[in-house]
GROMACS .gro file of C-alpha atoms in nm:
model
  222
    1MET     CA    1  -0.822  -1.860  -2.065
    2TRP     CA    2  -0.453  -1.941  -2.020
    3PRO     CA    3  -0.144  -1.769  -2.160
    4ARG     CA    4   0.030  -1.970  -2.429
    5ARG     CA    5   0.377  -1.917  -2.287
    6GLN     CA    6   0.441  -2.147  -1.995
    7GLU     CA    7   0.661  -1.894  -1.816
    8LEU     CA    8   0.362  -1.660  -1.788
    9GLN     CA    9   0.158  -1.920  -1.600
   10THR     CA   10   0.165  -1.926  -1.222
   11ARG     CA   11   0.010  -2.212  -1.028
   12LEU     CA   12  -0.132  -2.150  -0.683
   13PRO     CA   13  -0.010  -2.385  -0.408
   14ASP     CA   14  -0.270  -2.618  -0.259
   15ASN     CA   15  -0.280  -2.415   0.063
   16VAL     CA   16  -0.375  -2.092  -0.117
   17SER     CA   17  -0.747  -2.062  -0.192
   18ASP     CA   18  -0.887  -1.908  -0.509
   19GLU     CA   19  -1.028  -1.622  -0.301
   20VAL     CA   20  -0.689  -1.542  -0.152
   21GLY     CA   21  -0.533  -1.597  -0.494
   22ALA     CA   22  -0.742  -1.309  -0.626
   23ILE     CA   23  -0.537  -1.077  -0.404
   24ILE     CA   24  -0.205  -1.186  -0.559
   25GLU     CA   25  -0.218  -0.921  -0.834
   26PRO     CA   26  -0.244  -0.612  -0.605
   27LEU     CA   27  -0.005  -0.778  -0.359
   28ALA     CA   28   0.251  -0.802  -0.640
   29VAL     CA   29   0.222  -0.424  -0.680
   30ALA     CA   30   0.307  -0.384  -0.311
   31VAL     CA   31   0.600  -0.625  -0.340
   32HIS     CA   32   0.738  -0.432  -0.638
   33ALA     CA   33   0.701  -0.100  -0.455
   34CYS     CA   34   0.876  -0.225  -0.142
   35ARG     CA   35   1.156  -0.379  -0.347
   36ARG     CA   36   1.215  -0.056  -0.540
   37ALA     CA   37   1.216   0.135  -0.212
   38SER     CA   38   1.471  -0.111  -0.064
   39VAL     CA   39   1.262  -0.195   0.242
   40GLU     CA   40   1.469  -0.418   0.467
   41LEU     CA   41   1.511  -0.542   0.823
   42GLY     CA   42   1.479  -0.249   1.063
   43SER     CA   43   1.341  -0.001   0.810
   44SER     CA   44   1.123   0.291   0.915
   45VAL     CA   45   0.845   0.335   0.659
   46LEU     CA   46   0.574   0.597   0.612
   47ILE     CA   47   0.268   0.480   0.418
   48CYS     CA   48   0.033   0.753   0.297
   49GLY     CA   49  -0.311   0.609   0.231
   50ALA     CA   50  -0.479   0.307   0.391
   51GLY     CA   51  -0.675   0.184   0.091
   52PRO     CA   52  -0.623  -0.170  -0.044
   53ILE     CA   53  -0.278  -0.097  -0.193
   54GLY     CA   54  -0.164   0.096   0.114
   55LEU     CA   55  -0.269  -0.188   0.344
   56LEU     CA   56  -0.097  -0.444   0.121
   57CYS     CA   57   0.218  -0.229   0.129
   58LEU     CA   58   0.190  -0.234   0.508
   59LEU     CA   59   0.171  -0.614   0.515
   60THR     CA   60   0.458  -0.645   0.267
   61ALA     CA   61   0.686  -0.394   0.439
   62LYS     CA   62   0.634  -0.566   0.772
   63ALA     CA   63   0.703  -0.908   0.620
   64MET     CA   64   1.025  -0.769   0.469
   65GLY     CA   65   1.146  -0.657   0.811
   66ALA     CA   66   1.026  -0.298   0.863
   67THR     CA   67   1.003  -0.228   1.235
   68ASN     CA   68   0.864   0.125   1.245
   69ILE     CA   69   0.564   0.175   1.017
   70LEU     CA   70   0.326   0.471   1.026
   71VAL     CA   71   0.009   0.469   0.814
   72THR     CA   72  -0.185   0.788   0.743
   73ASP     CA   73  -0.536   0.829   0.607
   74ILE     CA   74  -0.837   1.061   0.616
   75LYS     CA   75  -1.070   0.783   0.736
   76GLU     CA   76  -1.058   0.652   1.092
   77ASN     CA   77  -1.203   0.310   1.004
   78ARG     CA   78  -0.922   0.244   0.758
   79LEU     CA   79  -0.664   0.333   1.019
   80LYS     CA   80  -0.827   0.087   1.259
   81THR     CA   81  -0.781  -0.182   0.997
   82ALA     CA   82  -0.418  -0.079   0.951
   83LYS     CA   83  -0.361  -0.105   1.325
   84ASN     CA   84  -0.531  -0.445   1.340
   85ILE     CA   85  -0.306  -0.592   1.071
   86GLY     CA   86   0.021  -0.467   1.214
   87ALA     CA   87   0.084  -0.094   1.174
   88HIS     CA   88   0.303   0.033   1.456
   89HIS     CA   89   0.150   0.380   1.434
   90THR     CA   90  -0.144   0.547   1.260
   91LEU     CA   91  -0.224   0.913   1.204
   92LEU     CA   92  -0.554   1.067   1.098
   93VAL     CA   93  -0.476   1.349   0.856
   94ASP     CA   94  -0.678   1.642   0.726
   95ASP     CA   95  -0.622   1.937   0.495
   96SER     CA   96  -0.361   2.093   0.724
   97ASP     CA   97  -0.039   2.242   0.590
   98PRO     CA   98   0.181   1.954   0.462
   99LYS     CA   99   0.474   2.088   0.664
  100ILE     CA  100   0.267   2.069   0.983
  101LEU     CA  101   0.161   1.713   0.900
  102ALA     CA  102   0.524   1.622   0.829
  103LYS     CA  103   0.621   1.743   1.176
  104LYS     CA  104   0.342   1.533   1.331
  105ILE     CA  105   0.469   1.231   1.142
  106LYS     CA  106   0.820   1.288   1.275
  107ASP     CA  107   0.689   1.326   1.629
  108VAL     CA  108   0.487   1.003   1.610
  109MET     CA  109   0.758   0.793   1.442
  110GLY     CA  110   1.044   0.941   1.640
  111CYS     CA  111   1.234   1.008   1.318
  112MET     CA  112   1.203   1.128   0.962
  113PRO     CA  113   1.147   0.803   0.770
  114PRO     CA  114   1.398   0.717   0.498
  115ILE     CA  115   1.120   0.546   0.299
  116THR     CA  116   0.777   0.680   0.209
  117LEU     CA  117   0.523   0.478   0.012
  118GLU     CA  118   0.263   0.722  -0.122
  119CYS     CA  119  -0.046   0.516  -0.197
  120SER     CA  120  -0.323   0.775  -0.230
  121GLY     CA  121  -0.217   0.956  -0.546
  122THR     CA  122  -0.322   1.294  -0.408
  123GLN     CA  123  -0.114   1.610  -0.439
  124SER     CA  124  -0.143   1.689  -0.068
  125ALA     CA  125  -0.022   1.344   0.038
  126ILE     CA  126   0.270   1.346  -0.206
  127THR     CA  127   0.371   1.691  -0.080
  128THR     CA  128   0.345   1.577   0.281
  129GLY     CA  129   0.553   1.272   0.197
  130ILE     CA  130   0.828   1.485   0.045
  131TYR     CA  131   0.846   1.707   0.352
  132ALA     CA  132   0.831   1.408   0.589
  133THR     CA  133   1.097   1.194   0.420
  134ARG     CA  134   1.450   1.207   0.554
  135SER     CA  135   1.720   1.374   0.345
  136SER     CA  136   1.867   1.122   0.098
  137GLY     CA  137   1.553   0.913   0.144
  138VAL     CA  138   1.309   0.783  -0.116
  139ILE     CA  139   0.941   0.845  -0.180
  140MET     CA  140   0.761   0.590  -0.395
  141LEU     CA  141   0.464   0.708  -0.602
  142VAL     CA  142   0.246   0.398  -0.578
  143GLY     CA  143  -0.102   0.551  -0.588
  144VAL     CA  144  -0.249   0.681  -0.913
  145GLY     CA  145  -0.424   1.018  -0.911
  146SER     CA  146  -0.424   1.329  -1.125
  147PRO     CA  147  -0.178   1.321  -1.417
  148GLN     CA  148  -0.050   1.667  -1.317
  149VAL     CA  149   0.031   1.789  -0.967
  150THR     CA  150   0.228   2.077  -0.816
  151LEU     CA  151   0.507   1.960  -0.588
  152PRO     CA  152   0.804   2.113  -0.398
  153LEU     CA  153   1.060   1.961  -0.634
  154VAL     CA  154   1.335   2.209  -0.548
  155HIS     CA  155   1.294   2.117  -0.181
  156ALA     CA  156   1.318   1.748  -0.273
  157GLY     CA  157   1.621   1.811  -0.492
  158MET     CA  158   1.809   2.016  -0.235
  159ARG     CA  159   1.758   1.737   0.019
  160GLU     CA  160   1.849   1.461  -0.229
  161ILE     CA  161   1.514   1.287  -0.195
  162ASP     CA  162   1.463   1.031  -0.470
  163ILE     CA  163   1.113   1.032  -0.621
  164ARG     CA  164   1.045   0.695  -0.781
  165GLY     CA  165   0.746   0.545  -0.953
  166VAL     CA  166   0.609   0.196  -0.997
  167TYR     CA  167   0.425   0.056  -1.296
  168ARG     CA  168   0.243  -0.251  -1.176
  169TYR     CA  169   0.511  -0.514  -1.111
  170ILE     CA  170   0.778  -0.727  -1.272
  171HIS     CA  171   0.871  -1.081  -1.166
  172CYS     CA  172   0.684  -1.027  -0.837
  173TYR     CA  173   0.410  -1.292  -0.860
  174PRO     CA  174   0.630  -1.578  -0.730
  175ALA     CA  175   0.738  -1.372  -0.429
  176ALA     CA  176   0.381  -1.262  -0.355
  177ILE     CA  177   0.254  -1.619  -0.371
  178ALA     CA  178   0.542  -1.749  -0.158
  179MET     CA  179   0.481  -1.487   0.112
  180ILE     CA  180   0.118  -1.595   0.140
  181ALA     CA  181   0.182  -1.969   0.110
  182ASN     CA  182   0.449  -1.959   0.382
  183GLY     CA  183   0.239  -1.755   0.623
  184LEU     CA  184   0.442  -1.435   0.605
  185ILE     CA  185   0.136  -1.238   0.495
  186ASP     CA  186  -0.232  -1.289   0.576
  187VAL     CA  187  -0.455  -1.103   0.331
  188LYS     CA  188  -0.783  -1.251   0.456
  189PRO     CA  189  -0.864  -0.952   0.683
  190LEU     CA  190  -0.874  -0.733   0.372
  191ILE     CA  191  -1.157  -0.937   0.218
  192THR     CA  192  -1.442  -0.758   0.390
  193HIS     CA  193  -1.745  -0.834   0.171
  194ARG     CA  194  -1.865  -1.117  -0.053
  195PHE     CA  195  -2.128  -1.107  -0.327
  196LYS     CA  196  -2.299  -1.341  -0.568
  197PHE     CA  197  -2.235  -1.283  -0.937
  198GLU     CA  198  -2.577  -1.126  -0.992
  199GLU     CA  199  -2.490  -0.869  -0.722
  200PHE     CA  200  -2.185  -0.743  -0.909
  201GLN     CA  201  -2.315  -0.385  -0.940
  202LYS     CA  202  -2.372  -0.365  -0.565
  203ALA     CA  203  -2.019  -0.497  -0.510
  204PHE     CA  204  -1.863  -0.235  -0.739
  205ASP     CA  205  -2.067   0.044  -0.582
  206MET     CA  206  -1.967  -0.059  -0.230
  207PHE     CA  207  -1.600  -0.084  -0.324
  208HIS     CA  208  -1.611   0.258  -0.492
  209THR     CA  209  -1.774   0.435  -0.196
  210GLY     CA  210  -1.607   0.236   0.083
  211GLU     CA  211  -1.950   0.185   0.238
  212ASP     CA  212  -1.962  -0.032   0.551
  213GLY     CA  213  -1.582  -0.031   0.572
  214ALA     CA  214  -1.538  -0.211   0.241
  215ILE     CA  215  -1.179  -0.283   0.143
  216LYS     CA  216  -1.187  -0.580  -0.092
  217CYS     CA  217  -1.519  -0.707  -0.229
  218MET     CA  218  -1.521  -1.062  -0.368
  219ILE     CA  219  -1.768  -1.166  -0.639
  220SER     CA  220  -1.838  -1.539  -0.658
  221CYS     CA  221  -1.890  -1.689  -1.002
  222ASP     CA  222  -2.032  -2.016  -0.868
   0.00000   0.00000   0.00000
């Protein structure tokens, strides 16, 4: 099935496989988030959540020039993956007071980051991100969680922290494809498991639970 309008069609370069091409859509989300957050050369970036989107934000931020990236998560195996693909720092978090976690983040990064990409969608992580972000900084709400959360908005307002959201992406497919085709980003390490079409239920279950370190599960239609 192809879109009728030619401008909505995007052709993959010959050096980008169909399997890698399947990652273009979530990568475009990461590109849009990093663009809206104004990630640039030398940026310090906090990424809350090392799921697929968080890891793609890590790859994108690094490709865009960020030189001080800390990734947080509640699972050690995800942080190992983050470290393996280029995170400068990782931090295993728990249900501690968000202010205490924010101080740990500052100690590890050596600064309060001007940019936070919140990729978990949880109230605790968003709150931690607000406390951790530098005054006049920006926190991007990339992850999708509960439609209603309680946040320290007055604290954010008094410190002029911009809270921004992303809705998928816009005009980001060409950039995402170019970053992969030109070797700026390697998404292959995120493809952890492969399944035949008749195993689709097993693939969805593994992705949902994160069993065996699953990040991206590919289903072959051959």
